[in-house]
Coordinates of C-alpha atoms in Angstrom, one line a residue:
X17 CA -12.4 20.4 20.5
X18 CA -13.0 17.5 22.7
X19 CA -10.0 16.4 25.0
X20 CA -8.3 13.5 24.1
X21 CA -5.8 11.4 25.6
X22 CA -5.1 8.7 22.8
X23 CA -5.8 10.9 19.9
X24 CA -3.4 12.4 17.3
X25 CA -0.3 13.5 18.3
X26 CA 0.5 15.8 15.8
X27 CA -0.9 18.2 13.2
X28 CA 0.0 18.2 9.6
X29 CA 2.4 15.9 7.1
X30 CA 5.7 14.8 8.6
X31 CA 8.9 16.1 6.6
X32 CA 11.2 14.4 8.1
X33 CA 13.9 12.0 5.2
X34 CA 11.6 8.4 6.4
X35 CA 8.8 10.2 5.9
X36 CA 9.6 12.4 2.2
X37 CA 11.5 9.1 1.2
X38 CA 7.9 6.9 1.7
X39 CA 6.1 9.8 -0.1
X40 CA 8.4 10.3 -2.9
X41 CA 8.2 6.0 -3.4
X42 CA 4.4 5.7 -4.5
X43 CA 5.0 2.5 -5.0
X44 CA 5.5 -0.5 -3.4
X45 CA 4.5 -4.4 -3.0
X46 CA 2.6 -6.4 -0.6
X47 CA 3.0 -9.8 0.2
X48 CA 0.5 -11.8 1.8
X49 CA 1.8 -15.1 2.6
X50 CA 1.5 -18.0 5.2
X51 CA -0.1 -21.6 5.8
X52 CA -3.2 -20.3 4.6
X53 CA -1.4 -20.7 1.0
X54 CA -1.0 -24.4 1.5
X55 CA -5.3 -25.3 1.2
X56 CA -5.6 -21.8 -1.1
X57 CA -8.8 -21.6 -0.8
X58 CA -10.1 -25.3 -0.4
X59 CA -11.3 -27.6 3.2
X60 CA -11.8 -31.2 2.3
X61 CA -12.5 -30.9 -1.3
X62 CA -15.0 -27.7 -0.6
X63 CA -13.7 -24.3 -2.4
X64 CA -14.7 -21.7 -0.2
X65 CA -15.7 -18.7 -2.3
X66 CA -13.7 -16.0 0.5
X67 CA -10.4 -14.9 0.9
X68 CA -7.9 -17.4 1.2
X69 CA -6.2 -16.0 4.0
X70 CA -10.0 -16.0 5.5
X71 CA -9.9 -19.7 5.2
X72 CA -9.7 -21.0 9.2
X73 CA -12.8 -19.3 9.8
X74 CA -14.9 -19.4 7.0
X75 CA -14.6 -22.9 6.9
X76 CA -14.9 -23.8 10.5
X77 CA -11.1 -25.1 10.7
X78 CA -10.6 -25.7 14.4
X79 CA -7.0 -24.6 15.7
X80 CA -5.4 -28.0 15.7
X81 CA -6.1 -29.1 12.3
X82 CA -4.9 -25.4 11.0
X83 CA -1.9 -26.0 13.5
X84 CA -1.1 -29.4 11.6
X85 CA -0.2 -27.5 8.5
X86 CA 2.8 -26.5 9.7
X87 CA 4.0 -29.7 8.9
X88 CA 3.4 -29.1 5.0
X89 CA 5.0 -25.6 4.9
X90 CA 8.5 -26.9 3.6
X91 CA 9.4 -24.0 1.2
X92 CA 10.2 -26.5 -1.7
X93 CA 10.0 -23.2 -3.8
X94 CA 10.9 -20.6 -1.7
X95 CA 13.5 -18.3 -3.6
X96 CA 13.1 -14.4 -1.8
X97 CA 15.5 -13.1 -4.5
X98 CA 13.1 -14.2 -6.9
X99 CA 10.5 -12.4 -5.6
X100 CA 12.6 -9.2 -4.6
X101 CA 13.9 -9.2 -8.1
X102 CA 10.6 -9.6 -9.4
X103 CA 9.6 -6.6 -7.4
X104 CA 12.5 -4.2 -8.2
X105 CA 11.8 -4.9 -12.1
X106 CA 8.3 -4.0 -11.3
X107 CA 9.2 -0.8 -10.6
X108 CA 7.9 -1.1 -6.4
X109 CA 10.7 0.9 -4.0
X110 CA 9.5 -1.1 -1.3
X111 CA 7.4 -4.0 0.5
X112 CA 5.2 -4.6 2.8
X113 CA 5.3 -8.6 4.1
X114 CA 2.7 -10.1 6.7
X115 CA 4.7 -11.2 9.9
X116 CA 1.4 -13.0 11.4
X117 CA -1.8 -12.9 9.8
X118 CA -5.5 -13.2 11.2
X119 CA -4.8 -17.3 11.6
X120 CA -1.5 -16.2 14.1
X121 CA 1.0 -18.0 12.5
X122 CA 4.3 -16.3 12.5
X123 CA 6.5 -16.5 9.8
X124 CA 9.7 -15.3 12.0
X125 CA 11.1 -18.1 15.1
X126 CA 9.7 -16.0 18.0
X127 CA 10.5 -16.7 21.0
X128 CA 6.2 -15.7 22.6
X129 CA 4.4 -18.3 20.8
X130 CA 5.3 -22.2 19.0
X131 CA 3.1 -21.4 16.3
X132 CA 6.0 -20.0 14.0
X133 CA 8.0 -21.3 11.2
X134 CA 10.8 -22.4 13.9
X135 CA 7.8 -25.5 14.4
X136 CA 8.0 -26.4 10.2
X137 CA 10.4 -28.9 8.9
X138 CA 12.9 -26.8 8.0
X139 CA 12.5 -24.2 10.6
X140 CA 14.2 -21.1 9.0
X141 CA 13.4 -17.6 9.7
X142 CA 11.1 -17.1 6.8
X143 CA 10.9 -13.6 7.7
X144 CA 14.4 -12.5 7.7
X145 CA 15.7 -14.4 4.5
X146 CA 12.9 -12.1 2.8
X147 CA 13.8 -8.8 4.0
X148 CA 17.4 -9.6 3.0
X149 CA 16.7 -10.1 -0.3
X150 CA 15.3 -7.5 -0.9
X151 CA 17.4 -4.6 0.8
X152 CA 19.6 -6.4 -1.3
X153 CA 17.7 -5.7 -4.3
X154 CA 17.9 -1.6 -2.1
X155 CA 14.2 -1.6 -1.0
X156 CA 13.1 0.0 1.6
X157 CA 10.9 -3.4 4.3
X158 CA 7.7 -2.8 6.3
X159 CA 6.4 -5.4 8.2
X160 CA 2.8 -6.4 8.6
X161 CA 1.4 -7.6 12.3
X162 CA -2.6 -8.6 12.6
X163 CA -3.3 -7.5 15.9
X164 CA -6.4 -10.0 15.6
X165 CA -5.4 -13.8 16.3
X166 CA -7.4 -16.7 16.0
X167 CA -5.1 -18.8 17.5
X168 CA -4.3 -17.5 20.9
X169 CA -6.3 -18.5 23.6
X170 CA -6.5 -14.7 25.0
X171 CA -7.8 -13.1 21.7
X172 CA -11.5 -11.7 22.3
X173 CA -13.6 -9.6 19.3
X174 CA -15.4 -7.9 22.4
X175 CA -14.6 -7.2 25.9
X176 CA -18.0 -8.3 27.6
X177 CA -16.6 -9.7 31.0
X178 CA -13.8 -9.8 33.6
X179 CA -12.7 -12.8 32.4
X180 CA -13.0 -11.3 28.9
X181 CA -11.1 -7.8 30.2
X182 CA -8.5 -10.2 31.9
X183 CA -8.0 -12.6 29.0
X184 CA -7.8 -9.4 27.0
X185 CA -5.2 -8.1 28.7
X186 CA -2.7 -10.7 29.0
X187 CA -3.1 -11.1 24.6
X188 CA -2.3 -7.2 24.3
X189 CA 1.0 -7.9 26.2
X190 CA 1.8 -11.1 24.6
X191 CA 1.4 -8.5 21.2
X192 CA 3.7 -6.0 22.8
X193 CA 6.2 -8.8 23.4
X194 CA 5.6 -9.7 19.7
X195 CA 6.2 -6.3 18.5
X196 CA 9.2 -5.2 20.3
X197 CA 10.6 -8.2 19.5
X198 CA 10.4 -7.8 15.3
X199 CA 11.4 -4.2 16.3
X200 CA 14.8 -5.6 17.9
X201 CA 15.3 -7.9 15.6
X202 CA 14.9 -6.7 12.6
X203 CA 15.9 -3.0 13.4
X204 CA 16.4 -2.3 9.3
X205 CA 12.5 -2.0 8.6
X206 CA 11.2 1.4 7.8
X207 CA 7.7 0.8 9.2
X208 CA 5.1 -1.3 10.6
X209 CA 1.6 -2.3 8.8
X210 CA -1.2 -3.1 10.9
X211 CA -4.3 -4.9 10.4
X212 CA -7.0 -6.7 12.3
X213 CA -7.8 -3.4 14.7
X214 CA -11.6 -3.4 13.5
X215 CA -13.1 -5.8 16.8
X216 CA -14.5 -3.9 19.9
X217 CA -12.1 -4.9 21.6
X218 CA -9.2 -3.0 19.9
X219 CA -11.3 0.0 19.9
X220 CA -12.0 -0.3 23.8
X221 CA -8.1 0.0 24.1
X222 CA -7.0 3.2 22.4
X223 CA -4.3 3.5 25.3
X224 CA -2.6 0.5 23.8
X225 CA -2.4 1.9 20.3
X226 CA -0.9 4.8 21.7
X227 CA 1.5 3.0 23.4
X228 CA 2.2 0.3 21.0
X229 CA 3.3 3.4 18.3
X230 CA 5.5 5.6 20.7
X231 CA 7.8 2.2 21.9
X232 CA 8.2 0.7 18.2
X233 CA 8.8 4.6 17.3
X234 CA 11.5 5.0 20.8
X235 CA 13.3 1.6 19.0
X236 CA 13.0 2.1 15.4
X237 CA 14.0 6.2 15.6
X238 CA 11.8 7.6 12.3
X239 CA 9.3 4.4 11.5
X240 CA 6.5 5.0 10.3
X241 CA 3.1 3.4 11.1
X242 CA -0.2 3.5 9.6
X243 CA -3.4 4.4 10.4
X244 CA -5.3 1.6 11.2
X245 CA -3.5 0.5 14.0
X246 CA -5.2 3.6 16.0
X247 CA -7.8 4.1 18.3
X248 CA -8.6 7.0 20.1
X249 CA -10.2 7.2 23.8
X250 CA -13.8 7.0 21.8
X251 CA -12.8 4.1 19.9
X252 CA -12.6 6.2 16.2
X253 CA -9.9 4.6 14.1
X254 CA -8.1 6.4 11.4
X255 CA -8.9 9.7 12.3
X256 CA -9.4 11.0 15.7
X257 CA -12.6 12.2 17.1
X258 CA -11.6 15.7 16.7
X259 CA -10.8 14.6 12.8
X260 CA -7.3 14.7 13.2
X261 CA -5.4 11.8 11.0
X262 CA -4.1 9.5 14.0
X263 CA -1.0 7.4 12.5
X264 CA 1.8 8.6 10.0
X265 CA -0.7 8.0 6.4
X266 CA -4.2 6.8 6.1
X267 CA -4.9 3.8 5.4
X268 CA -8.1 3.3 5.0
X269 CA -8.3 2.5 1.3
X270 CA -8.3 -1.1 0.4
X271 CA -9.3 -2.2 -3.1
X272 CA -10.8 1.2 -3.7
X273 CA -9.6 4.4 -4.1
X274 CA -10.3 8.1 -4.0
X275 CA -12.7 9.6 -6.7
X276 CA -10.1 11.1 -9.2
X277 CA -11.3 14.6 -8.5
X278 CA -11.4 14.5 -4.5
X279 CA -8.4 16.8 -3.8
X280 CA -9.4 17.0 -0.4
X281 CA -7.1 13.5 0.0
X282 CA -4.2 15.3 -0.8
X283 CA -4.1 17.8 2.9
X284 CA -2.3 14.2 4.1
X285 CA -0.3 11.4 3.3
X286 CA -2.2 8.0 2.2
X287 CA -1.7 4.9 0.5
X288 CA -3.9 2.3 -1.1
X289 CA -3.6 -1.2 -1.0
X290 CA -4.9 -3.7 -3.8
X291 CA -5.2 -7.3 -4.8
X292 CA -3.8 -8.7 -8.4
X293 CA -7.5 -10.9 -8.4
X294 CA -10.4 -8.6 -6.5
X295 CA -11.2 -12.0 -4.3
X296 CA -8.2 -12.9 -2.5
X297 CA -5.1 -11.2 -0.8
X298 CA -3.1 -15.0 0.0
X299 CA -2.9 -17.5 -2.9
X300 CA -6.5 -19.1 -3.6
X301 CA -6.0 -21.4 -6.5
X302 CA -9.7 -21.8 -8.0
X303 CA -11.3 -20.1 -11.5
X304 CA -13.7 -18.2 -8.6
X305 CA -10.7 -16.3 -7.9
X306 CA -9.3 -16.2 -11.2
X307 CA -12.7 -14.3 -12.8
X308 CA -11.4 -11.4 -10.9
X309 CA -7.7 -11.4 -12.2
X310 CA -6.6 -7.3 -13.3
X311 CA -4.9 -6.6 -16.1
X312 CA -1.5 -4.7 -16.0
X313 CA -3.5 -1.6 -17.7
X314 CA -5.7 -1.5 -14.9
X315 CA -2.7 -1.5 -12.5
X316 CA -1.3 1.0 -14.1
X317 CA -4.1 2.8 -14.0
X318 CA -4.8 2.6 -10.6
X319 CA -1.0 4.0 -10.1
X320 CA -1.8 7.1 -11.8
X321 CA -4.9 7.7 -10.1
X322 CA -3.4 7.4 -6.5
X323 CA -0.2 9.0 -7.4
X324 CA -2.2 12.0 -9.3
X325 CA -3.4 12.8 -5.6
X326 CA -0.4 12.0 -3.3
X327 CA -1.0 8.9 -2.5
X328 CA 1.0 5.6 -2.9
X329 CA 0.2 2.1 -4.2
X330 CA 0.5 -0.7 -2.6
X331 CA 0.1 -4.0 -4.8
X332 CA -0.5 -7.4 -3.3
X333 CA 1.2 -10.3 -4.2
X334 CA 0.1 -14.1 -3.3
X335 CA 2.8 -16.4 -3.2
X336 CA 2.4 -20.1 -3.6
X337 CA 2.2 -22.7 -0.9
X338 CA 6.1 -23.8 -2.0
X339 CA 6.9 -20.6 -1.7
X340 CA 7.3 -19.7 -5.3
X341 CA 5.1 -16.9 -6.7
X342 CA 2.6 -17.7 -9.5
X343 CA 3.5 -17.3 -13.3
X344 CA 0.9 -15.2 -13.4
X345 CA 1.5 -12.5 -11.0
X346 CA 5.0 -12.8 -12.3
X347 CA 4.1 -12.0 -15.9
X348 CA 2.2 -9.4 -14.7
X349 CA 4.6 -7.0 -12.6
X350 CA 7.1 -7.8 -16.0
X351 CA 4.7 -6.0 -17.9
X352 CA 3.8 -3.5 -15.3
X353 CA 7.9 -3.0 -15.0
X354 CA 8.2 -2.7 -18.8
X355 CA 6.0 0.3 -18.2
X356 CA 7.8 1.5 -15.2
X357 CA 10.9 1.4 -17.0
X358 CA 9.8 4.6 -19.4
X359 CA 7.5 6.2 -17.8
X360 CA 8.7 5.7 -14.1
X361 CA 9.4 9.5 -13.9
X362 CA 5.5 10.2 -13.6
X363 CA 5.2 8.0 -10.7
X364 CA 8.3 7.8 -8.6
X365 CA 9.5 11.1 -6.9
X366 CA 5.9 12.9 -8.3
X367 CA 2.5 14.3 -6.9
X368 CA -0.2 16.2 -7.4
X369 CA -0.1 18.6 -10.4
X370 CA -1.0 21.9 -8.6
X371 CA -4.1 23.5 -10.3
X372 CA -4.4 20.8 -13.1
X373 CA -8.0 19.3 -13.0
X374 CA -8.9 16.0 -13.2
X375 CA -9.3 15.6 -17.3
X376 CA -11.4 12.6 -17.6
X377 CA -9.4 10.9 -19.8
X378 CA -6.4 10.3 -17.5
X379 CA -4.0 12.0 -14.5
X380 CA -1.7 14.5 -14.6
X381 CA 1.3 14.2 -11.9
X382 CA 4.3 16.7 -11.8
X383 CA 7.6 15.8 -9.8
X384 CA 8.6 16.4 -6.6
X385 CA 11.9 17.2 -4.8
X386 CA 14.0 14.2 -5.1
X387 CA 15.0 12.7 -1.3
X388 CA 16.8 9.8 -0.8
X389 CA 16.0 6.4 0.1
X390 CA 15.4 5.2 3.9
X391 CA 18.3 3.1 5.8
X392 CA 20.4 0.7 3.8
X393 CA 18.8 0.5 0.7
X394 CA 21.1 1.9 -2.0
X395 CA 20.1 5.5 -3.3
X396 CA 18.1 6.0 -6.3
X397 CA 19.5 7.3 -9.9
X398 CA 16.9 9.5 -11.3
X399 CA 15.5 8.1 -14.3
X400 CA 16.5 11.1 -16.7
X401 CA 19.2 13.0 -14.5
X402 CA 19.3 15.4 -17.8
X403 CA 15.9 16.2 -17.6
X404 CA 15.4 20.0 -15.6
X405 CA 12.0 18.8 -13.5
X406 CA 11.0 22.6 -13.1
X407 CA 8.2 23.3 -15.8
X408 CA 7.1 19.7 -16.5
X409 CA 3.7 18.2 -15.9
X410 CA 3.1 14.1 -17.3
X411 CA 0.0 13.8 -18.4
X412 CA -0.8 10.0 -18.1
X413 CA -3.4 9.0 -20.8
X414 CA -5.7 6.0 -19.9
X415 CA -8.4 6.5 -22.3
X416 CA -9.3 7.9 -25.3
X417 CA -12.2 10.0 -26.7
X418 CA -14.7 9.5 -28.8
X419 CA -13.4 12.8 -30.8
X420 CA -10.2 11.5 -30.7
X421 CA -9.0 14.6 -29.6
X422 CA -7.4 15.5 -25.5
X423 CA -8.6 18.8 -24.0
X424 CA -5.8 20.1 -21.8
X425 CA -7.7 23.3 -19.4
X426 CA -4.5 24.7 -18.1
X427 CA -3.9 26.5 -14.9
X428 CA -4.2 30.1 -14.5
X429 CA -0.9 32.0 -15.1
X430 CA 0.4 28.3 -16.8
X431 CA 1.4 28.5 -20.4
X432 CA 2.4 25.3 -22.8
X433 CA 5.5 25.6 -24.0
X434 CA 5.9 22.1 -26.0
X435 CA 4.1 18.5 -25.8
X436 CA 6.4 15.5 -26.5
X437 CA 5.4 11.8 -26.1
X438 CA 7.7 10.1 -23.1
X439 CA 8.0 7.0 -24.8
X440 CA 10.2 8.2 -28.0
X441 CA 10.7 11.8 -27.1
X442 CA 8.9 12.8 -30.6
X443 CA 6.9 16.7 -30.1
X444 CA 3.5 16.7 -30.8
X445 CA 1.6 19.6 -32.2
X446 CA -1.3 21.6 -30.4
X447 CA -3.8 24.3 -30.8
X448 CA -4.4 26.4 -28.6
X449 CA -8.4 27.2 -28.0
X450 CA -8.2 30.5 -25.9
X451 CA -5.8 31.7 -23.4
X452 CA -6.6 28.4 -20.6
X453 CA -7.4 25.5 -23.1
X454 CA -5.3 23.4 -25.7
X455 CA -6.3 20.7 -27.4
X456 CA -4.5 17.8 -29.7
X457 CA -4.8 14.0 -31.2
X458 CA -4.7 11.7 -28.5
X459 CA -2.2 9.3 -29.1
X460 CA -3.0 5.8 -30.7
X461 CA -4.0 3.2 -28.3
X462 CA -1.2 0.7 -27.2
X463 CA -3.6 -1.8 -24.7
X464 CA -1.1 0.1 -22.3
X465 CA -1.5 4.0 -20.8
X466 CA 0.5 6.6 -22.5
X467 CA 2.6 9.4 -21.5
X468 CA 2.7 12.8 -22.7
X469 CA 5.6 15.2 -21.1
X470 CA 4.0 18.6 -20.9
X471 CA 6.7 21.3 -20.5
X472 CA 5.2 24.5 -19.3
X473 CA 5.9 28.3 -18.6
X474 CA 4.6 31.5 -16.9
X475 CA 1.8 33.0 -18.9
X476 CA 2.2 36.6 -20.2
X477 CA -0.9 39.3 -19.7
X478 CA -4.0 38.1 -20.9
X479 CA -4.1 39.9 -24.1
X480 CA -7.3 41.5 -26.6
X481 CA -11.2 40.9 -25.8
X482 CA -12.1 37.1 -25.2
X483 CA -16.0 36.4 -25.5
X484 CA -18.4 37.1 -22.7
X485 CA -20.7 34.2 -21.7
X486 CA -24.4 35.4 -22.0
X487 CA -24.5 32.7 -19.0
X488 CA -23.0 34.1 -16.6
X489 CA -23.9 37.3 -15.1
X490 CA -21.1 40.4 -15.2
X491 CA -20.2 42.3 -12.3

């Protein structure tokens, strides 16, 4: 082991209620929004083909004409009970919102910089409206901080000098200030998000990672931070150098996730974030972006794959430079709620179904112990408070088979008892094809994954002679 002063500081999963409320979640939304929604994508008549939220640097905007924005963020169509409504039909538990982003603009009226929305015309905390609404709405609010800035003066990608190590220095305690100050002020949150930790010169400070976690942790008893924000004393982020997950989840997947059958992801806590179009996480209003739009069958999708190995889902939304979110996105989490609103039970409060292998053709996720919500967000009614959980696997169909036909290879020790579809309830009829393996008609497509509800018992003794396999040697 090597010795380690900013490294991990503890070993295995937290249990604590924060902790098994996030995990029993699995899904929530992100919202990326700030001036870089205003241009969405476009400098002076020039669509840049990048992330919108990229735009300051990838077109070369200087700090004062980004600055002058500000003027132009009015919130004409800012309504945050739109969007926390919009969220809870969805089916999301809870959301993630950027505070300050990569460009430094802050969206609450703090008190370290002018660059905030207390310099806009109307000068409201942005910020605080939003995470009312939607505790309101009872979900659980994480903020988002970039620790990278292009704005401030002090910011540096690399720590090459004294001045550099000095200018340094004074921006990591003008982020402290930042941080504590959120933490004070909005002491309701259940977490902090971090991004921008990837520079040299985060990496160089793995003391001030440390650090930064234990205060907002001492103020906000039970948060819970991600991984990225960490650095240990050798500059390794996520994971320590001794391989030891630094941070309360991983968070290292970002428009990507896990291979379906990689059950080594499921030893910790993770969540994935992804975009609505592939391109962008802020608004970018250009057919560039658009090409890359998902569909709500592919969000879905994506659900069931990162809930099928403990993991959550964090979907991003990009609100409109007037605040109000885009018809699109809109339509889709209405369709992605319709979903939600059967088959939620094989997504919130479920896992991993222990010693059911990755079938191809979709997930398989199995309930877990129902905890309750974090802080003041109102506690959950299970979806079917008739339904006895013990026994029950959901197999979540996302494709079909040529043969038409769904191979179920069950556990050892696991019987099937009965298959019913979630939607309607109706049983479906298998045949067994030896003691471990069922098979039956997949269900007709819908355009939208499917459900099946597989209710399950202990095996008896493996009875009579089952066929040898000339394949494999005997012993």
């Amino acid at each position: 082991m090597i010795p380690l002063r900013y490294g991990a500081d503890g070993t295995g999963r937290r249990e604590d209620p924060t902790m098994r409320a996030f995990r029993a979640d699995r899904f929530g939304q992100f919202v990326h929004w700030g001036l870089y929604a205003l241009p969405a994508g476009t400098w002076k008549g020039r669509t840049i083909e990048f992330a919108a939220e990229f735009l300051m640097q990838s077109a070369g905007v200087s700090r004062e004409e980004w600055g002058a924005l500000a003027a132009d963020f009015t919130l004409d169509g800012f309504d945050p009970a739109a969007w926390a409504r919009t969220a809870k039909r969805m089916g999301a538990r809870y959301v993630t919102v950027t505070t300050k982003h990569h460009d430094g603009f802050c969206l609450w009226p703090t008190v370290h910089t002018d660059f905030s929305v207390a310099a806009t015309p109307s000068g409201r905390d942005v910020l605080g409206e939003i995470l009312d609404a939607y505790r309101a709405e009872g979900l659980a609010t994480h903020l988002y901080y970039s620790v990278l800035d292009w704005h401030h003066p002090d910011w540096r990608s690399a720590v090459d000098s004294d001045s550099d190590r000095e200018a340094f220095e004074r921006y990591l305690r003008f982020a402290t200030d930042q941080l504590l100050e959120l933490a004070e002020r909005y002491p309701q949150v259940r977490g902090f998000w971090f991004d921008g930790t990837w520079d040299a010169s985060v990496k160089a400070n793995g003391r001030w990672t440390h650090e930064i976690e234990r205060l907002l942790k001492e103020r906000i008893p039970g948060a819970i931070v991600n991984s990225r924000l960490r650095a240990d004393d050798h500059g390794a982020r996520h994971f320590d150098s001794n391989g030891a997950l630094m941070g309360d989840y991983e968070s290292g997947y970002e428009r990507r996730l896990p291979a379906p059958w990689d059950l080594s992801v499921t030893a910790h806590d993770w969540e994935a974030c992804a975009t609505l179009t592939q391109a962008s996480w802020g608004f970018h209003d250009s057919d560039w972006a658009e090409r890359g739009r998902k569909t709500p069958a592919q969000i879905v999708e994506q659900l069931a794959q990162t809930v099928s190995l403990g993991g959550n889902l964090l979907l991003n939304f990009g609100p409109r430079g007037d605040g109000s979110l885009a018809p699109v996105e809109v339509a889709l989490a209405e369709e992605v709620g319709a979903w939600m609103a059967v088959n939620g039970p094989a997504v919130h409060d479920s896992g991993p179904a222990a010693g059911w292998d990755y079938p191809g053709w979709g997930f398989y996720t199995a309930p877990l112990e129902h905890t309750a919500p974090f802080g003041d967000a109102a506690p959950q009614e299970p979806e079917t408070p008739d339904e006895d959980p013990t026994g029950i696997v959901h197999a979540i169909v996302v494709r079909i088979p040529v043969s038409g036909l769904l191979t179920l290879a069950l556990p050892a020790g696991v019987a099937l008892r009965a298959v019913r579809a979630r939607a309607d309830g109706t049983e479906l009829p298998f045949t067994p094809l030896d003691a471990h393996t069922v098979q039956l008609a997949a269900p007709a497509p819908t355009g939208m994954p499917t459900v099946l509800v597989l209710e399950t018992g202990s095996a008896g003794p493996a009875d009579g002679l089952s066929e040898p396999n000339p394949d494999v040697a005997l012993v």
